[in-house]
Tab-separated table of C-alpha atoms (C1' of nucleotides) in Angstrom:
chain	number	residue	atom	x	y	z
F	97	MET	CA	24.736	-28.778	37.221
F	98	THR	CA	27.232	-30.158	34.786
F	99	GLU	CA	26.295	-29.905	31.158
F	100	LEU	CA	26.936	-32.746	28.792
F	101	ALA	CA	29.937	-32.706	26.539
F	102	GLU	CA	29.119	-30.552	23.547
F	103	LEU	CA	29.928	-31.091	19.911
F	104	PRO	CA	31.030	-28.150	17.769
F	105	ALA	CA	27.806	-26.608	16.536
F	106	THR	CA	29.229	-25.006	13.420
F	107	PRO	CA	31.674	-27.373	11.749
F	108	GLY	CA	34.197	-25.699	9.492
F	109	THR	CA	35.021	-22.853	11.813
F	110	ALA	CA	37.563	-24.735	13.826
F	111	ARG	CA	37.742	-23.149	17.229
F	112	THR	CA	40.669	-24.255	19.257
F	113	GLN	CA	40.203	-22.291	22.421
F	114	GLY	CA	37.499	-21.525	24.876
F	115	ARG	CA	34.189	-23.123	25.607
F	116	PRO	CA	32.598	-24.681	22.522
F	117	ARG	CA	29.151	-23.580	21.393
F	118	SER	CA	26.375	-25.693	22.803
F	119	SER	CA	24.666	-27.796	20.147
F	120	ARG	CA	21.856	-28.167	22.635
F	121	ALA	CA	21.253	-24.418	22.614
F	122	HIS	CA	21.518	-24.456	18.825
F	123	GLU	CA	18.812	-27.079	18.500
F	124	ALA	CA	16.646	-25.440	21.122
F	125	ILE	CA	16.666	-22.185	19.151
F	126	LEU	CA	15.653	-23.845	15.874
F	127	GLU	CA	12.954	-25.804	17.655
F	128	ALA	CA	11.663	-22.635	19.275
F	129	VAL	CA	11.318	-20.937	15.898
F	130	LEU	CA	9.315	-23.841	14.486
F	131	ASP	CA	7.320	-24.000	17.680
F	132	LEU	CA	6.284	-20.375	17.438
F	133	LEU	CA	5.570	-20.498	13.710
F	134	GLU	CA	3.461	-23.570	14.306
F	135	GLU	CA	1.333	-21.576	16.704
F	136	GLY	CA	0.480	-19.172	13.916
F	137	ILE	CA	2.975	-16.387	14.479
F	138	THR	CA	3.920	-14.853	11.158
F	139	VAL	CA	7.499	-14.200	10.194
F	140	GLU	CA	6.916	-10.482	10.601
F	141	ALA	CA	5.573	-10.835	14.117
F	142	LEU	CA	8.160	-13.370	15.217
F	143	SER	CA	10.377	-11.654	17.766
F	144	MET	CA	13.863	-12.577	18.772
F	145	GLU	CA	12.895	-12.087	22.388
F	146	ALA	CA	10.100	-14.619	22.074
F	147	ILE	CA	12.454	-17.093	20.405
F	148	ALA	CA	15.043	-16.675	23.147
F	149	ALA	CA	12.454	-17.034	25.882
F	150	ARG	CA	10.902	-20.135	24.296
F	151	ALA	CA	14.318	-21.731	23.787
F	152	GLY	CA	15.414	-20.895	27.329
F	153	VAL	CA	18.384	-19.055	25.916
F	154	GLY	CA	19.876	-15.575	26.103
F	155	LYS	CA	19.456	-13.314	23.113
F	156	ALA	CA	23.224	-13.021	22.805
F	157	THR	CA	23.375	-16.772	22.219
F	158	ILE	CA	21.200	-16.296	19.140
F	159	TYR	CA	23.101	-13.301	17.787
F	160	ARG	CA	26.355	-15.174	18.309
F	161	ARG	CA	25.205	-17.685	15.671
F	162	TRP	CA	23.087	-15.709	13.232
F	163	ALA	CA	23.323	-12.113	12.067
F	164	GLY	CA	19.590	-11.592	12.266
F	165	LYS	CA	16.144	-13.052	11.862
F	166	ASP	CA	16.538	-13.767	8.148
F	167	GLU	CA	19.580	-15.991	8.544
F	168	LEU	CA	17.996	-17.829	11.432
F	169	LEU	CA	14.824	-18.443	9.453
F	170	LEU	CA	16.738	-19.739	6.460
F	171	GLU	CA	18.491	-22.403	8.522
F	172	THR	CA	15.221	-23.282	10.189
F	173	LEU	CA	13.482	-23.879	6.859
F	174	ILE	CA	16.283	-26.026	5.541
F	175	LYS	CA	15.903	-28.155	8.636
F	176	LEU	CA	12.128	-28.303	8.283
F	177	LYS	CA	11.928	-29.737	4.794
F	178	GLY	CA	14.036	-32.753	3.974
F	179	PRO	CA	14.395	-34.299	0.497
F	180	PRO	CA	11.172	-35.022	-1.434
F	181	THR	CA	9.443	-38.368	-1.233
F	182	GLN	CA	10.612	-40.702	-3.999
F	183	PRO	CA	8.345	-42.848	-6.171
F	184	LEU	CA	8.641	-46.606	-5.814
F	185	GLY	CA	8.449	-47.342	-9.535
F	186	ASP	CA	5.324	-49.488	-9.352
F	187	SER	CA	2.431	-48.327	-11.460
F	188	VAL	CA	2.041	-44.683	-12.451
F	189	ARG	CA	-1.187	-44.604	-10.472
F	190	ALA	CA	0.374	-46.004	-7.294
F	191	ASP	CA	3.328	-43.642	-7.494
F	192	LEU	CA	1.153	-40.565	-7.977
F	193	ILE	CA	-1.062	-41.538	-5.060
F	194	ARG	CA	2.022	-42.050	-2.953
F	195	LEU	CA	3.459	-38.661	-3.880
F	196	ILE	CA	0.374	-36.609	-3.180
F	197	SER	CA	-0.608	-38.553	-0.073
F	198	VAL	CA	2.430	-37.366	1.846
F	199	VAL	CA	1.350	-33.731	1.556
F	200	GLY	CA	0.889	-32.627	5.110
F	201	HIS	CA	1.215	-36.117	6.532
F	202	LYS	CA	4.928	-36.825	6.454
F	203	ASP	CA	5.485	-33.735	8.543
F	204	GLU	CA	2.417	-32.352	10.209
F	205	ARG	CA	4.365	-29.397	11.457
F	206	ALA	CA	5.530	-28.238	8.042
F	207	VAL	CA	1.954	-27.808	6.921
F	208	ARG	CA	1.093	-25.646	9.873
F	209	VAL	CA	4.179	-23.525	9.410
F	210	MET	CA	3.743	-22.901	5.689
F	211	PRO	CA	0.763	-20.513	5.887
F	212	CYS	CA	2.800	-18.271	8.185
F	213	LEU	CA	5.564	-18.164	5.601
F	214	MET	CA	3.365	-17.355	2.621
F	215	PRO	CA	3.089	-13.611	3.169
F	216	GLU	CA	6.867	-13.425	3.257
F	217	VAL	CA	7.088	-15.458	0.060
F	218	SER	CA	4.537	-13.185	-1.602
F	219	ARG	CA	6.385	-10.038	-0.711
F	220	SER	CA	10.050	-10.903	-1.022
F	221	PRO	CA	11.465	-12.090	-4.382
F	222	GLU	CA	14.394	-13.599	-2.515
F	223	ALA	CA	12.117	-15.582	-0.207
F	224	TYR	CA	10.110	-16.696	-3.233
F	225	ARG	CA	13.246	-17.885	-5.002
F	226	ILE	CA	14.451	-19.892	-2.021
F	227	TRP	CA	11.009	-21.394	-1.524
F	228	GLN	CA	10.811	-22.405	-5.185
F	229	GLU	CA	14.289	-23.865	-5.437
F	230	ALA	CA	14.362	-25.646	-2.105
F	231	ILE	CA	10.773	-26.777	-1.668
F	232	THR	CA	8.359	-26.753	-4.569
F	233	GLU	CA	10.443	-27.339	-7.713
F	234	PRO	CA	12.191	-30.533	-6.514
F	235	ARG	CA	8.799	-31.989	-5.651
F	236	ARG	CA	7.327	-31.054	-9.009
F	237	GLU	CA	10.247	-32.654	-10.810
F	238	VAL	CA	9.697	-35.974	-9.052
F	239	MET	CA	6.095	-35.943	-10.163
F	240	ARG	CA	6.965	-34.940	-13.740
F	241	ASP	CA	9.193	-37.997	-13.965
F	242	VAL	CA	6.362	-40.294	-13.016
F	243	LEU	CA	4.140	-38.668	-15.647
F	244	ARG	CA	6.881	-38.988	-18.288
F	245	ARG	CA	6.991	-42.698	-17.540
F	246	GLY	CA	3.281	-42.890	-18.227
F	247	VAL	CA	3.660	-41.040	-21.513
F	248	ALA	CA	6.555	-43.258	-22.577
F	249	SER	CA	4.560	-46.395	-21.869
F	250	GLY	CA	1.642	-45.120	-23.947
F	251	GLU	CA	-0.560	-45.061	-20.895
F	252	LEU	CA	-0.945	-41.267	-20.984
F	253	ARG	CA	-1.630	-38.851	-23.816
F	254	ALA	CA	1.577	-37.864	-25.613
F	255	ASP	CA	0.688	-34.165	-25.829
F	256	LEU	CA	-0.183	-33.853	-22.131
F	257	ASP	CA	1.040	-30.658	-20.456
F	258	LEU	CA	3.255	-31.737	-17.574
F	259	GLU	CA	2.969	-28.474	-15.646
F	260	VAL	CA	-0.817	-28.376	-15.787
F	261	THR	CA	-1.125	-32.030	-14.862
F	262	VAL	CA	1.270	-31.747	-11.937
F	263	SER	CA	-0.654	-28.743	-10.633
F	264	MET	CA	-3.966	-30.514	-10.997
F	265	LEU	CA	-2.669	-33.477	-9.023
F	266	ILE	CA	-1.059	-31.650	-6.148
F	267	SER	CA	-3.090	-28.439	-5.760
F	268	PRO	CA	-6.264	-29.831	-4.180
F	269	LEU	CA	-4.298	-31.605	-1.437
F	270	LEU	CA	-1.915	-28.738	-0.890
F	271	LEU	CA	-4.647	-26.130	-0.659
F	272	HIS	CA	-6.679	-28.331	1.653
F	273	ARG	CA	-3.828	-29.045	4.043
F	274	MET	CA	-2.551	-25.502	4.098
F	275	THR	CA	-5.789	-23.539	4.305
F	276	ARG	CA	-8.542	-26.125	4.832
F	277	TRP	CA	-10.248	-24.341	1.951
F	278	ASN	CA	-13.153	-26.813	1.938
F	279	PRO	CA	-13.735	-28.405	5.347
F	280	ARG	CA	-16.010	-31.037	3.808
F	281	LEU	CA	-12.967	-32.669	2.231
F	282	ASP	CA	-12.023	-33.835	5.723
F	283	GLU	CA	-14.716	-36.474	5.457
F	284	VAL	CA	-13.815	-37.741	2.010
F	285	ASP	CA	-12.367	-41.257	1.867
F	286	ASP	CA	-9.284	-41.875	-0.242
F	287	LEU	CA	-9.042	-38.323	-1.462
F	288	PRO	CA	-5.613	-38.862	-3.086
F	289	ALA	CA	-6.851	-41.906	-4.990
F	290	GLN	CA	-9.983	-40.115	-6.176
F	291	ILE	CA	-7.962	-37.192	-7.484
F	292	VAL	CA	-5.440	-39.386	-9.257
F	293	ASP	CA	-8.172	-41.479	-10.838
F	294	VAL	CA	-10.039	-38.479	-12.235
F	295	VAL	CA	-6.873	-36.883	-13.600
F	296	LEU	CA	-5.548	-40.128	-15.079
F	297	ARG	CA	-8.850	-40.763	-16.824
F	298	GLY	CA	-8.768	-37.178	-18.051
F	299	VAL	CA	-5.308	-37.437	-19.569
F	300	ALA	CA	-5.394	-41.076	-20.654
F	301	ALA	CA	-4.163	-41.847	-24.162
R	102	MET	CA	-28.515	2.545	25.562
R	103	THR	CA	-31.472	4.895	25.765
R	104	GLU	CA	-31.843	5.247	22.023
R	105	LEU	CA	-34.211	2.350	21.595
R	106	ALA	CA	-36.525	4.524	19.573
R	107	GLU	CA	-33.911	4.713	16.853
R	108	LEU	CA	-33.895	2.247	14.026
R	109	PRO	CA	-31.259	-0.437	14.356
R	110	ALA	CA	-28.392	0.845	12.278
R	111	THR	CA	-24.649	0.894	12.088
R	112	PRO	CA	-23.037	2.618	15.067
R	113	GLY	CA	-23.005	6.371	14.687
R	114	THR	CA	-25.998	6.628	12.401
R	115	ALA	CA	-28.316	7.580	15.224
R	116	ARG	CA	-26.718	10.977	15.752
R	117	THR	CA	-28.744	13.904	14.487
R	118	GLN	CA	-26.727	16.826	15.773
R	119	GLY	CA	-23.362	18.230	14.957
R	120	ARG	CA	-21.116	17.654	12.003
R	121	PRO	CA	-21.845	14.351	10.269
R	122	ARG	CA	-19.123	11.805	9.859
R	123	SER	CA	-17.235	12.148	6.644
R	124	SER	CA	-17.960	9.317	4.247
R	125	ARG	CA	-14.847	10.404	2.433
R	126	ALA	CA	-12.710	9.657	5.494
R	127	HIS	CA	-14.565	6.369	5.924
R	128	GLU	CA	-13.727	5.250	2.398
R	129	ALA	CA	-10.165	6.503	2.654
R	130	ILE	CA	-9.590	4.355	5.745
R	131	LEU	CA	-10.930	1.187	4.128
R	132	GLU	CA	-8.899	1.882	0.998
R	133	ALA	CA	-5.782	2.408	3.093
R	134	VAL	CA	-6.222	-0.981	4.766
R	135	LEU	CA	-6.523	-2.741	1.408
R	136	ASP	CA	-3.648	-0.705	0.086
R	137	LEU	CA	-1.338	-1.794	2.871
R	138	LEU	CA	-2.439	-5.420	2.799
R	139	GLU	CA	-1.869	-5.424	-0.934
R	140	GLU	CA	1.728	-4.428	-0.335
R	141	GLY	CA	2.257	-7.584	1.669
R	142	ILE	CA	1.767	-6.339	5.210
R	143	THR	CA	0.250	-9.102	7.303
R	144	VAL	CA	-2.702	-8.546	9.568
R	145	GLU	CA	-0.434	-8.880	12.574
R	146	ALA	CA	1.984	-6.254	11.343
R	147	LEU	CA	-0.698	-3.872	10.142
R	148	SER	CA	-0.605	-0.837	12.428
R	149	MET	CA	-3.332	1.663	13.067
R	150	GLU	CA	-0.788	4.447	12.726
R	151	ALA	CA	0.169	3.280	9.251
R	152	ILE	CA	-3.497	3.072	8.263
R	153	ALA	CA	-4.172	6.582	9.535
R	154	ALA	CA	-1.112	7.976	7.800
R	155	ARG	CA	-1.946	6.267	4.517
R	156	ALA	CA	-5.549	7.454	4.672
R	157	GLY	CA	-4.519	10.991	5.573
R	158	VAL	CA	-6.651	10.759	8.679
R	159	GLY	CA	-6.206	11.169	12.407
R	160	LYS	CA	-6.168	7.999	14.488
R	161	ALA	CA	-9.125	9.332	16.461
R	162	THR	CA	-11.161	9.303	13.269
R	163	ILE	CA	-10.577	5.573	13.008
R	164	TYR	CA	-11.306	4.804	16.654
R	165	ARG	CA	-14.484	6.862	16.406
R	166	ARG	CA	-15.810	4.298	13.920
R	167	TRP	CA	-14.303	0.980	14.956
R	168	ALA	CA	-13.383	-0.397	18.356
R	169	GLY	CA	-10.151	-1.890	17.115
R	170	LYS	CA	-8.266	-3.536	14.308
R	171	ASP	CA	-10.488	-6.606	14.194
R	172	GLU	CA	-13.693	-4.686	13.565
R	173	LEU	CA	-12.024	-2.540	10.955
R	174	LEU	CA	-10.658	-5.587	9.153
R	175	LEU	CA	-14.023	-7.316	9.150
R	176	GLU	CA	-15.682	-4.394	7.381
R	177	THR	CA	-12.776	-4.159	4.969
R	178	LEU	CA	-13.122	-7.795	3.946
R	179	ILE	CA	-16.827	-7.536	3.428
R	180	LYS	CA	-16.134	-4.646	1.084
R	181	LEU	CA	-13.344	-6.519	-0.690
R	182	LYS	CA	-15.322	-9.530	-1.771
R	183	GLY	CA	-18.634	-8.896	-3.427
R	184	PRO	CA	-21.107	-11.611	-4.407
R	185	PRO	CA	-19.717	-14.606	-6.319
R	186	THR	CA	-19.679	-14.700	-10.095
R	187	GLN	CA	-22.833	-16.322	-11.456
R	188	PRO	CA	-22.934	-18.933	-14.224
R	189	LEU	CA	-24.646	-17.947	-17.473
R	190	GLY	CA	-26.433	-21.247	-17.927
R	191	ASP	CA	-24.818	-22.135	-21.234
R	192	SER	CA	-22.986	-25.427	-21.335
R	193	VAL	CA	-21.554	-26.970	-18.183
R	194	ARG	CA	-18.109	-26.592	-19.704
R	195	ALA	CA	-18.520	-22.906	-20.502
R	196	ASP	CA	-19.918	-22.139	-17.061
R	197	LEU	CA	-17.098	-23.929	-15.247
R	198	ILE	CA	-14.480	-22.146	-17.330
R	199	ARG	CA	-16.195	-18.864	-16.582
R	200	LEU	CA	-16.283	-19.546	-12.833
R	201	ILE	CA	-12.649	-20.533	-12.435
R	202	SER	CA	-11.343	-17.913	-14.853
R	203	VAL	CA	-12.368	-15.070	-12.585
R	204	VAL	CA	-10.079	-16.306	-9.806
R	205	GLY	CA	-7.646	-13.497	-9.331
R	206	HIS	CA	-8.788	-11.654	-12.416
R	207	LYS	CA	-12.074	-10.072	-11.431
R	208	ASP	CA	-10.315	-8.439	-8.528
R	209	GLU	CA	-6.567	-8.414	-8.799
R	210	ARG	CA	-6.306	-6.840	-5.403
R	211	ALA	CA	-8.208	-9.548	-3.572
R	212	VAL	CA	-5.714	-12.142	-4.676
R	213	ARG	CA	-2.800	-10.135	-3.385
R	214	VAL	CA	-4.511	-9.514	-0.086
R	215	MET	CA	-5.521	-13.104	0.586
R	216	PRO	CA	-2.066	-14.514	1.372
R	217	CYS	CA	-1.670	-11.878	4.078
R	218	LEU	CA	-4.932	-13.006	5.622
R	219	MET	CA	-4.188	-16.722	5.609
R	220	PRO	CA	-2.089	-16.829	8.793
R	221	GLU	CA	-4.946	-15.157	10.630
R	222	VAL	CA	-7.408	-17.654	9.174
R	223	SER	CA	-5.166	-20.534	10.213
R	224	ARG	CA	-4.843	-19.332	13.754
R	225	SER	CA	-8.235	-17.981	14.643
R	226	PRO	CA	-11.321	-20.214	14.489
R	227	GLU	CA	-13.454	-17.091	14.310
R	228	ALA	CA	-11.525	-15.733	11.329
R	229	TYR	CA	-11.758	-19.144	9.688
R	230	ARG	CA	-15.532	-19.222	10.166
R	231	ILE	CA	-16.017	-15.772	8.682
R	232	TRP	CA	-13.741	-16.580	5.762
R	233	GLN	CA	-15.644	-19.792	5.062
R	234	GLU	CA	-19.118	-18.337	5.339
R	235	ALA	CA	-18.459	-15.081	3.508
R	236	ILE	CA	-15.954	-16.086	0.861
R	237	THR	CA	-15.324	-19.726	0.039
R	238	GLU	CA	-18.599	-21.537	0.683
R	239	PRO	CA	-20.816	-19.276	-1.488
R	240	ARG	CA	-18.402	-19.750	-4.374
R	241	ARG	CA	-18.325	-23.512	-3.929
R	242	GLU	CA	-22.098	-23.657	-3.917
R	243	VAL	CA	-22.321	-21.859	-7.267
R	244	MET	CA	-19.962	-24.399	-8.752
R	245	ARG	CA	-21.790	-27.348	-7.185
R	246	ASP	CA	-24.957	-26.162	-8.900
R	247	VAL	CA	-23.307	-26.228	-12.289
R	248	LEU	CA	-22.038	-29.739	-11.635
R	249	ARG	CA	-25.494	-30.882	-10.496
R	250	ARG	CA	-26.853	-29.659	-13.809
R	251	GLY	CA	-24.304	-31.822	-15.594
R	252	VAL	CA	-25.278	-34.843	-13.508
R	253	ALA	CA	-28.976	-34.258	-14.130
R	254	SER	CA	-28.427	-34.055	-17.876
R	255	GLY	CA	-26.506	-37.332	-17.859
R	256	GLU	CA	-23.396	-35.557	-19.031
R	257	LEU	CA	-21.522	-36.322	-15.813
R	258	ARG	CA	-21.199	-39.477	-13.749
R	259	ALA	CA	-24.094	-39.843	-11.325
R	260	ASP	CA	-21.893	-40.925	-8.401
R	261	LEU	CA	-19.453	-38.045	-8.795
R	262	ASP	CA	-18.291	-36.479	-5.518
R	263	LEU	CA	-19.232	-32.794	-5.699
R	264	GLU	CA	-16.731	-31.657	-3.064
R	265	VAL	CA	-13.788	-33.417	-4.646
R	266	THR	CA	-14.695	-32.216	-8.119
R	267	VAL	CA	-15.153	-28.619	-7.016
R	268	SER	CA	-11.775	-28.718	-5.303
R	269	MET	CA	-10.099	-30.207	-8.324
R	270	LEU	CA	-11.501	-27.473	-10.542
R	271	ILE	CA	-10.710	-24.476	-8.405
R	272	SER	CA	-7.562	-25.452	-6.483
R	273	PRO	CA	-4.973	-25.204	-9.265
R	274	LEU	CA	-6.048	-21.673	-10.195
R	275	LEU	CA	-6.447	-20.560	-6.604
R	276	LEU	CA	-3.074	-21.883	-5.520
R	277	HIS	CA	-1.414	-20.395	-8.557
R	278	ARG	CA	-2.900	-16.936	-8.111
R	279	MET	CA	-2.355	-16.836	-4.380
R	280	THR	CA	1.118	-18.310	-4.083
R	281	ARG	CA	2.419	-18.667	-7.670
R	282	TRP	CA	3.233	-22.204	-6.618
R	283	ASN	CA	4.467	-23.130	-10.109
R	284	PRO	CA	5.769	-20.129	-12.053
R	285	ARG	CA	5.727	-22.126	-15.301
R	286	LEU	CA	1.940	-21.991	-15.276
R	287	ASP	CA	2.246	-18.315	-16.165
R	288	GLU	CA	3.114	-19.342	-19.704
R	289	VAL	CA	0.313	-21.854	-20.158
R	290	ASP	CA	-2.402	-20.860	-22.622
R	291	ASP	CA	-6.017	-21.327	-21.666
R	292	LEU	CA	-5.246	-22.821	-18.283
R	293	PRO	CA	-8.871	-22.718	-17.116
R	294	ALA	CA	-10.066	-24.519	-20.243
R	295	GLN	CA	-7.365	-27.158	-19.943
R	296	ILE	CA	-8.274	-27.868	-16.340
R	297	VAL	CA	-11.978	-28.057	-17.026
R	298	ASP	CA	-11.438	-30.370	-20.001
R	299	VAL	CA	-9.299	-32.824	-18.047
R	300	VAL	CA	-11.704	-32.901	-15.118
R	301	LEU	CA	-14.807	-33.203	-17.295
R	302	ARG	CA	-13.272	-36.087	-19.198
R	303	GLY	CA	-12.315	-37.654	-15.873
R	304	VAL	CA	-15.819	-37.474	-14.438
R	305	ALA	CA	-17.806	-37.980	-17.661
R	306	ALA	CA	-20.649	-40.480	-17.539
A	270	DG	C1'	46.454	-23.035	36.439
A	271	DG	C1'	45.410	-19.620	33.087
A	272	DA	C1'	43.487	-17.946	28.922
A	273	DT	C1'	39.632	-17.976	26.265
A	274	DT	C1'	35.081	-18.474	24.776
A	275	DC	C1'	30.232	-19.567	25.620
A	276	DC	C1'	26.442	-19.800	28.893
A	277	DG	C1'	21.833	-17.610	30.665
A	278	DA	C1'	20.374	-13.436	32.546
A	279	DT	C1'	19.654	-8.711	32.842
A	280	DA	C1'	19.898	-3.902	31.575
A	281	DC	C1'	20.382	-0.291	28.286
A	282	DG	C1'	18.926	3.500	24.851
A	283	DG	C1'	16.233	3.745	20.781
A	284	DT	C1'	12.297	2.787	17.970
A	285	DT	C1'	7.519	1.670	16.910
A	286	DC	C1'	2.956	1.189	18.038
A	287	DC	C1'	-0.901	1.204	21.190
A	288	DG	C1'	-5.306	3.665	22.594
A	289	DT	C1'	-6.460	8.139	24.608
A	290	DT	C1'	-6.695	12.953	25.069
A	291	DC	C1'	-6.131	17.221	23.874
A	292	DC	C1'	-5.978	21.116	20.316
A	293	DG	C1'	-7.928	24.652	16.799
A	294	DT	C1'	-10.844	24.333	12.802
A	295	DA	C1'	-14.752	22.816	9.880
A	296	DT	C1'	-19.499	21.597	9.124
A	297	DC	C1'	-23.769	20.254	10.198
A	298	DG	C1'	-29.011	21.006	12.554
A	299	DG	C1'	-32.030	24.098	14.709
J	236	DC	C1'	-26.027	32.656	14.971
J	237	DC	C1'	-25.279	28.788	18.353
J	238	DG	C1'	-24.496	24.333	20.033
J	239	DA	C1'	-22.885	19.948	18.887
J	240	DT	C1'	-20.047	16.887	16.662
J	241	DA	C1'	-16.282	15.498	13.368
J	242	DC	C1'	-12.105	16.785	11.321
J	243	DG	C1'	-6.668	16.349	10.912
J	244	DG	C1'	-2.846	16.713	13.797
J	245	DA	C1'	0.027	16.367	17.755
J	246	DA	C1'	1.274	14.657	22.055
J	247	DC	C1'	0.881	11.511	25.925
J	248	DG	C1'	2.250	7.233	29.080
J	249	DG	C1'	2.839	2.553	28.501
J	250	DA	C1'	4.222	-1.609	26.222
J	251	DA	C1'	7.004	-4.546	23.117
J	252	DC	C1'	11.013	-5.304	20.741
J	253	DC	C1'	15.405	-4.165	18.630
J	254	DG	C1'	20.586	-5.048	18.811
J	255	DT	C1'	24.334	-4.369	22.115
J	256	DA	C1'	26.748	-4.610	26.425
J	257	DT	C1'	27.883	-6.554	30.725
J	258	DC	C1'	27.603	-9.779	34.460
J	259	DG	C1'	29.262	-14.072	37.188
J	260	DG	C1'	29.779	-18.702	36.190
J	261	DA	C1'	30.895	-22.918	33.274
J	262	DA	C1'	33.498	-25.503	29.886
J	263	DT	C1'	37.372	-26.426	27.231
J	264	DC	C1'	42.350	-26.076	25.428
J	265	DC	C1'	47.218	-25.179	26.229
DNA sequence: GGATTCCGATACGGTTCCGTTCCGTATCGG
DNA sequence: CCGATACGGAACGGAACCGTATCGGAATCC
């Protein structure tokens, strides 16, 4: 059983001697965390032993890389969410539909993991801050820009409240994907388009 | 099961001899559960020992009443959420504002407890069913009725989708109270009225 | 070849929680 | 008063998990 050649898993800390850390083990650990969260395990109930077992890895291999569960989770979340979807610059309507349509579709896994993270975000100010800065705020800003375009073109009301409008656009989709608050929405056709059309008519100039 | 002569009642009610169960202990246990959930403990991490300690009660006193954590939680939730707020029958606008304004205000505690319950709801079909039947669906139905009134009066579009409209009205408030998805909404004046006005204009006849 | 580090696996003592079973006491019905 | 049951509290054996240590073997550099 010869393992493949491994790349240094943590660039920056230049190790010159000894066996390099296995990037395969590194990936397997992060995947295992997402795997378990996806199954509905909360952050609190997520055990290092379960992670190690799922990844097919010794616990020491985890502790060699991260000081504890918090550090491991942070790296996992950064991996989970990439940069926000960008608008294409067509019409305001088309861009808004595009932005809210990707909620829970670009990455099916992210939407299953999020509910398990929410209790942590509710309780810990630090977790809330990271969640805001890394996940929600960048996405809101993209949507604000599209709305500003609409205001500048005279298409939308000049005194429109960007925060309220952004929330009205994204909240129904977000709540539905994360909690399935109303199961009947599953059967609605073109939900993103319907939402955008009602809001745009509501805030039209 | 030889007590068929007794009236069907909650377990324990049929006893006629000995010291009666303390309703004070009963209440203290339910309060302790809400107390702990309110602090951000998830259902998974909620321990019977912590509940007993918080309630100032022996564990046996809990197990005498409920078979396990699930049964205890079910009764706690039923206590937490009373019947939905009812509309007053004024204008459609006033009723909708009234209905969405109570989100997280009528019972501050409920809104802090909900995020801790969501992972359980995501994972367990049974928990999801109970949550839907006992909490979300009755509240949606109240709001649908108000919208139907608006359609009947010609105030609202006849082909309006009730499910989408209900979701658009309630989701921004619900998401904000449960997750504080956008902290800037804290500083918005009259958020419920703003939401209702945009939606009503969007679905006006 | 030798030194060094990582690998997966296993074991350790310590902690928390489970659900049950005892206490000695308190409080009811008859 | 007596019998029955509930009370708060303490302790039990068992399970899960923590973070660390140690093992023999594998991979890489010097």
